[in-house]
């Protein structure tokens, strides 16, 4: 009986899976078009899976082993089952391999079961709780039916007497297993992640982020530009179908592992955001329905079951109650911790900014100080609404060389909007004293500089971003410099990764941009700076999101600190796992309330290391962390630490003659607090 | 895109639908002099948009060039579909053209800012219009409470946060200053898509204006107010104190003639009228 039943079961499960696959693909195709290389993409899947995806999964050794055993076992077992039981190929060797594959899968499923008893809060429950049992059903069922083929049990054991009953039970177990593994894969069960995930890897919206055989850095963190001149299309994402189809496909690939939830600073602060739930809400919207079946942690403070959506219904309603609430989208600091951790390579930040674009550009609904900041950026080119002509007032005594006078310089020093902030002016002064001590040929744009557009873009105002960026590009095109150096990782990121798209053939915008820590490190390595011995207390270092995760610069700041004689006491969350200070993505401007503040949590991380001082490399981080009430560690920018430790060589006679007024070394002495 | 308006707290109810015209001008940012929507005019638009079941139309008399267009589009970005632009020469007196357009438009309530940010910015336009149309005018409109049977019950803002409830006969002109609620954000998409409906009108050239010599204002040093205060309370009192005008009298229950007489007398005393 089983001999006839098994092929029927197998092929009907496969047929149903195929129907489900077509339905699923049609759900994705509701999205906007986006062209991808189909064949090339599909060919890349094994590599992207085995190298890039595995690289992320491997951060959790337990689950990476589990997944290798389970998924590897399953793929092999499924293929062999089709050959052996589907087509009835009577090969003892294949049967033995099939036995081995199902055994591996069974061991994997035991590990899955163990991880889920009890499940950590970041994991989803609901249907996911039955997954280990379904995996066992499939592996055990397949194992037993294969025993006769492998010659372990006599042929025909399942045909008489007790065997009949055993066969019935076995058939039921296999139906369960096939149901979950084949049918569920395309009809929306937990195994959907395998089907959608593989295609998501093939058709990812940012193919640049995957490694290739040539090696090298593979990072893709700049936001994609929005076409603004088409009068008919709406700007940004209003309804789920406004995402591109491969974004929808990406959302569908989520395994609800909750790694993103575990690292999200907004979630930890009790703000109404949970990246995992957000992705699931997009899936709900794409398929139509309510979030009542969601079985993971909710958005803090927002009960599950009150939101619903359809593919062509709005995601956000002004009055709330649509698919997600606006506060959820505005809570994100765009720190990219979720993207960094996501084993399915889902791009949460892109999705959030896409939806913000609609809210800002079409609804005109940027919360709290958002509208004011954007108006200021439009009218004065800086978020504070300060007189743009007063950009260099803070440096009246520094006699900074201007690009407008010099026309060319080795280093173009991008000052950023920190020029209007008294705290950041100290950092800038320190960095300028370092540049002067190393005799660097540099110049600033002065009043020709504008806000880089970072905050406007992250608040969804692509129009203001592009306007600022294009004018900055035009200004930069007038001068010759071999690199741009800045103390602001946000300007750094935007200049380096986002201006390129807006360049024109006459004014290309591909600059060599460096963060000041990288540049100082180069000066140190070149022997241009000498330092006094470090006499302060213990120090920890806070990685800025826009320097670390966005641009992969983890080492240079640490090297500089080491060169100063400082041994960094690392925080539990540092490097690519660094926790955001709460200052990115316009979050301090939209200011969505939570239970605690993100910078407070970060200073708590600092406190746990026992460090007396936290070294930072970003004006936002400085402001956010210094806003935490005392007692707390001191906060100093790397540039300040370096400037404090400088040993100034005796002034060069020639230099003082040619430039009598503000001799460089004097300034250094003044700048050191 | 729908800039949905109905959600904002609307106070007035008008069963028949009320025609509201808002006069908008080109603004200028105080620091950078870039053109923008004028703050007070934008507040007037905001007030019009919060009136329930009012049909709002925007009117601007001036030149059409790219800078002006950008400023006008700032109003469209508040969720307005189109602005009527009455094209006028730079030297024109816009009152006749505006009066003609308003008479033709069946507007029952005309809202506008108290004073423009560019041009003469004398704040006299609403008065001249009211005179030309023969309509009543109310200044410092803070809120429209109710509109029924050809009259409106409104709140007028007085200095230092005081409010006065007034009942005015429609059609009327009302001006809005910075005590009115701030304008909503102007969104890029609707601003870009909104329509500028251009009407050509003969310009009545303002001869006097042509004869004027206009130059940028010179910055005058501000006199420092020296506060001798020993406690925080005193400092606060000094900072919040009303500029003392001294003297003055409050007239209540007088006929309009008596009121006018008193004002006339005062202006003579002060040398404003000779
Ligand atoms: S979005 Fe990524 S990290 Fe978050 S739950 Fe889904 S698969 Fe896991
Ligand atoms: S980018 Fe950061 S704040 Fe935003 S959802 Fe991801 S982890 Fe949370």
PDB file of N, CA, C and O in Angstrom, chain A residues 190-221:
ATOM      1  N   UNK A 190       5.699  28.336   8.610  1.00  0.00           N
ATOM      2  CA  UNK A 190       7.044  28.766   9.003  1.00  0.00           C
ATOM      3  C   UNK A 190       8.094  28.470   7.930  1.00  0.00           C
ATOM      4  O   UNK A 190       9.066  29.209   7.802  1.00  0.00           O
ATOM      5  N   UNK A 191       7.896  27.402   7.145  1.00  0.00           N
ATOM      6  CA  UNK A 191       8.915  27.056   6.157  1.00  0.00           C
ATOM      7  C   UNK A 191       8.942  28.005   4.958  1.00  0.00           C
ATOM      8  O   UNK A 191       9.805  27.904   4.095  1.00  0.00           O
ATOM      9  N   UNK A 192       7.998  28.935   4.944  1.00  0.00           N
ATOM     10  CA  UNK A 192       7.976  29.933   3.869  1.00  0.00           C
ATOM     11  C   UNK A 192       9.328  30.620   3.746  1.00  0.00           C
ATOM     12  O   UNK A 192       9.749  31.027   2.660  1.00  0.00           O
ATOM     13  N   UNK A 193      10.019  30.748   4.881  1.00  0.00           N
ATOM     14  CA  UNK A 193      11.284  31.488   4.855  1.00  0.00           C
ATOM     15  C   UNK A 193      12.288  30.858   3.894  1.00  0.00           C
ATOM     16  O   UNK A 193      13.120  31.556   3.327  1.00  0.00           O
ATOM     17  N   UNK A 194      12.186  29.537   3.699  1.00  0.00           N
ATOM     18  CA  UNK A 194      13.165  28.884   2.841  1.00  0.00           C
ATOM     19  C   UNK A 194      12.922  29.246   1.389  1.00  0.00           C
ATOM     20  O   UNK A 194      13.840  29.635   0.653  1.00  0.00           O
ATOM     21  N   UNK A 195      11.673  29.192   0.991  1.00  0.00           N
ATOM     22  CA  UNK A 195      11.291  29.512  -0.388  1.00  0.00           C
ATOM     23  C   UNK A 195      11.538  30.988  -0.686  1.00  0.00           C
ATOM     24  O   UNK A 195      12.281  31.347  -1.614  1.00  0.00           O
ATOM     25  N   UNK A 196      10.928  31.858   0.143  1.00  0.00           N
ATOM     26  CA  UNK A 196      11.088  33.296  -0.104  1.00  0.00           C
ATOM     27  C   UNK A 196      12.537  33.716   0.111  1.00  0.00           C
ATOM     28  O   UNK A 196      13.065  34.552  -0.620  1.00  0.00           O
ATOM     29  N   UNK A 197      13.168  33.100   1.112  1.00  0.00           N
ATOM     30  CA  UNK A 197      14.539  33.490   1.431  1.00  0.00           C
ATOM     31  C   UNK A 197      15.484  33.224   0.268  1.00  0.00           C
ATOM     32  O   UNK A 197      16.314  34.073  -0.072  1.00  0.00           O
ATOM     33  N   UNK A 198      15.347  32.057  -0.363  1.00  0.00           N
ATOM     34  CA  UNK A 198      16.242  31.731  -1.469  1.00  0.00           C
ATOM     35  C   UNK A 198      16.047  32.724  -2.614  1.00  0.00           C
ATOM     36  O   UNK A 198      17.008  33.251  -3.173  1.00  0.00           O
ATOM     37  N   UNK A 199      14.771  33.034  -2.925  1.00  0.00           N
ATOM     38  CA  UNK A 199      14.528  33.978  -4.014  1.00  0.00           C
ATOM     39  C   UNK A 199      14.961  35.387  -3.623  1.00  0.00           C
ATOM     40  O   UNK A 199      15.438  36.164  -4.450  1.00  0.00           O
ATOM     41  N   UNK A 200      14.798  35.702  -2.330  1.00  0.00           N
ATOM     42  CA  UNK A 200      15.230  37.023  -1.866  1.00  0.00           C
ATOM     43  C   UNK A 200      16.732  37.179  -2.063  1.00  0.00           C
ATOM     44  O   UNK A 200      17.199  38.240  -2.499  1.00  0.00           O
ATOM     45  N   UNK A 201      17.469  36.133  -1.778  1.00  0.00           N
ATOM     46  CA  UNK A 201      18.918  36.194  -2.006  1.00  0.00           C
ATOM     47  C   UNK A 201      19.209  36.400  -3.488  1.00  0.00           C
ATOM     48  O   UNK A 201      20.109  37.149  -3.863  1.00  0.00           O
ATOM     49  N   UNK A 202      18.410  35.756  -4.330  1.00  0.00           N
ATOM     50  CA  UNK A 202      18.659  35.860  -5.766  1.00  0.00           C
ATOM     51  C   UNK A 202      18.347  37.254  -6.288  1.00  0.00           C
ATOM     52  O   UNK A 202      19.073  37.788  -7.117  1.00  0.00           O
ATOM     53  N   UNK A 203      17.255  37.848  -5.798  1.00  0.00           N
ATOM     54  CA  UNK A 203      16.772  39.102  -6.384  1.00  0.00           C
ATOM     55  C   UNK A 203      16.900  40.271  -5.423  1.00  0.00           C
ATOM     56  O   UNK A 203      16.106  41.204  -5.452  1.00  0.00           O
ATOM     57  N   UNK A 204      17.872  40.229  -4.545  1.00  0.00           N
ATOM     58  CA  UNK A 204      18.027  41.274  -3.527  1.00  0.00           C
ATOM     59  C   UNK A 204      18.162  42.640  -4.171  1.00  0.00           C
ATOM     60  O   UNK A 204      18.755  42.796  -5.227  1.00  0.00           O
ATOM     61  N   UNK A 205      17.583  43.633  -3.506  1.00  0.00           N
ATOM     62  CA  UNK A 205      17.585  44.987  -4.048  1.00  0.00           C
ATOM     63  C   UNK A 205      18.974  45.618  -3.983  1.00  0.00           C
ATOM     64  O   UNK A 205      19.256  46.601  -4.647  1.00  0.00           O
ATOM     65  N   UNK A 206      19.823  45.074  -3.134  1.00  0.00           N
ATOM     66  CA  UNK A 206      21.182  45.618  -3.030  1.00  0.00           C
ATOM     67  C   UNK A 206      22.182  44.494  -3.306  1.00  0.00           C
ATOM     68  O   UNK A 206      22.833  44.004  -2.380  1.00  0.00           O
ATOM     69  N   UNK A 207      22.291  44.096  -4.576  1.00  0.00           N
ATOM     70  CA  UNK A 207      23.210  42.988  -4.869  1.00  0.00           C
ATOM     71  C   UNK A 207      24.648  43.338  -4.459  1.00  0.00           C
ATOM     72  O   UNK A 207      25.452  42.441  -4.219  1.00  0.00           O
ATOM     73  N   UNK A 208      24.948  44.638  -4.350  1.00  0.00           N
ATOM     74  CA  UNK A 208      26.318  45.043  -4.010  1.00  0.00           C
ATOM     75  C   UNK A 208      26.726  44.553  -2.626  1.00  0.00           C
ATOM     76  O   UNK A 208      27.902  44.509  -2.306  1.00  0.00           O
ATOM     77  N   UNK A 209      25.750  44.230  -1.783  1.00  0.00           N
ATOM     78  CA  UNK A 209      26.152  43.925  -0.421  1.00  0.00           C
ATOM     79  C   UNK A 209      26.676  42.498  -0.264  1.00  0.00           C
ATOM     80  O   UNK A 209      27.156  42.123   0.794  1.00  0.00           O
ATOM     81  N   UNK A 210      26.588  41.697  -1.336  1.00  0.00           N
ATOM     82  CA  UNK A 210      27.071  40.318  -1.242  1.00  0.00           C
ATOM     83  C   UNK A 210      28.505  40.213  -1.723  1.00  0.00           C
ATOM     84  O   UNK A 210      28.920  40.925  -2.640  1.00  0.00           O
ATOM     85  N   UNK A 211      29.240  39.307  -1.118  1.00  0.00           N
ATOM     86  CA  UNK A 211      30.640  39.135  -1.471  1.00  0.00           C
ATOM     87  C   UNK A 211      30.743  38.467  -2.840  1.00  0.00           C
ATOM     88  O   UNK A 211      29.779  37.900  -3.346  1.00  0.00           O
ATOM     89  N   UNK A 212      31.905  38.540  -3.437  1.00  0.00           N
ATOM     90  CA  UNK A 212      32.130  37.744  -4.640  1.00  0.00           C
ATOM     91  C   UNK A 212      33.511  37.128  -4.544  1.00  0.00           C
ATOM     92  O   UNK A 212      34.234  37.343  -3.570  1.00  0.00           O
ATOM     93  N   UNK A 213      33.880  36.403  -5.547  1.00  0.00           N
ATOM     94  CA  UNK A 213      35.124  35.650  -5.455  1.00  0.00           C
ATOM     95  C   UNK A 213      36.326  36.589  -5.359  1.00  0.00           C
ATOM     96  O   UNK A 213      37.343  36.245  -4.799  1.00  0.00           O
ATOM     97  N   UNK A 214      36.186  37.794  -5.903  1.00  0.00           N
ATOM     98  CA  UNK A 214      37.318  38.716  -5.909  1.00  0.00           C
ATOM     99  C   UNK A 214      37.641  39.222  -4.512  1.00  0.00           C
ATOM    100  O   UNK A 214      38.710  39.779  -4.288  1.00  0.00           O
ATOM    101  N   UNK A 215      36.726  39.038  -3.576  1.00  0.00           N
ATOM    102  CA  UNK A 215      36.971  39.504  -2.213  1.00  0.00           C
ATOM    103  C   UNK A 215      36.740  40.999  -2.105  1.00  0.00           C
ATOM    104  O   UNK A 215      36.072  41.596  -2.935  1.00  0.00           O
ATOM    105  N   UNK A 216      37.304  41.623  -1.084  1.00  0.00           N
ATOM    106  CA  UNK A 216      37.137  43.058  -0.891  1.00  0.00           C
ATOM    107  C   UNK A 216      35.915  43.375  -0.044  1.00  0.00           C
ATOM    108  O   UNK A 216      35.198  42.484   0.395  1.00  0.00           O
ATOM    109  N   UNK A 217      35.713  44.694   0.165  1.00  0.00           N
ATOM    110  CA  UNK A 217      34.620  45.174   1.008  1.00  0.00           C
ATOM    111  C   UNK A 217      33.302  45.074   0.263  1.00  0.00           C
ATOM    112  O   UNK A 217      33.216  45.484  -0.905  1.00  0.00           O
ATOM    113  N   UNK A 218      32.311  44.536   0.893  1.00  0.00           N
ATOM    114  CA  UNK A 218      30.996  44.552   0.259  1.00  0.00           C
ATOM    115  C   UNK A 218      29.992  45.109   1.240  1.00  0.00           C
ATOM    116  O   UNK A 218      29.588  44.450   2.176  1.00  0.00           O
ATOM    117  N   UNK A 219      29.666  46.325   0.986  1.00  0.00           N
ATOM    118  CA  UNK A 219      28.778  47.010   1.896  1.00  0.00           C
ATOM    119  C   UNK A 219      27.898  47.879   1.033  1.00  0.00           C
ATOM    120  O   UNK A 219      28.360  48.441   0.044  1.00  0.00           O
ATOM    121  N   UNK A 220      26.651  47.997   1.374  1.00  0.00           N
ATOM    122  CA  UNK A 220      25.768  48.862   0.598  1.00  0.00           C
ATOM    123  C   UNK A 220      24.803  49.479   1.582  1.00  0.00           C
ATOM    124  O   UNK A 220      23.841  48.857   1.997  1.00  0.00           O
ATOM    125  N   UNK A 221      25.131  50.697   2.008  1.00  0.00           N
ATOM    126  CA  UNK A 221      24.336  51.281   3.093  1.00  0.00           C
ATOM    127  C   UNK A 221      23.700  52.606   2.714  1.00  0.00           C
ATOM    128  O   UNK A 221      22.867  53.121   3.445  1.00  0.00           O
TER     129      UNK A 221
END
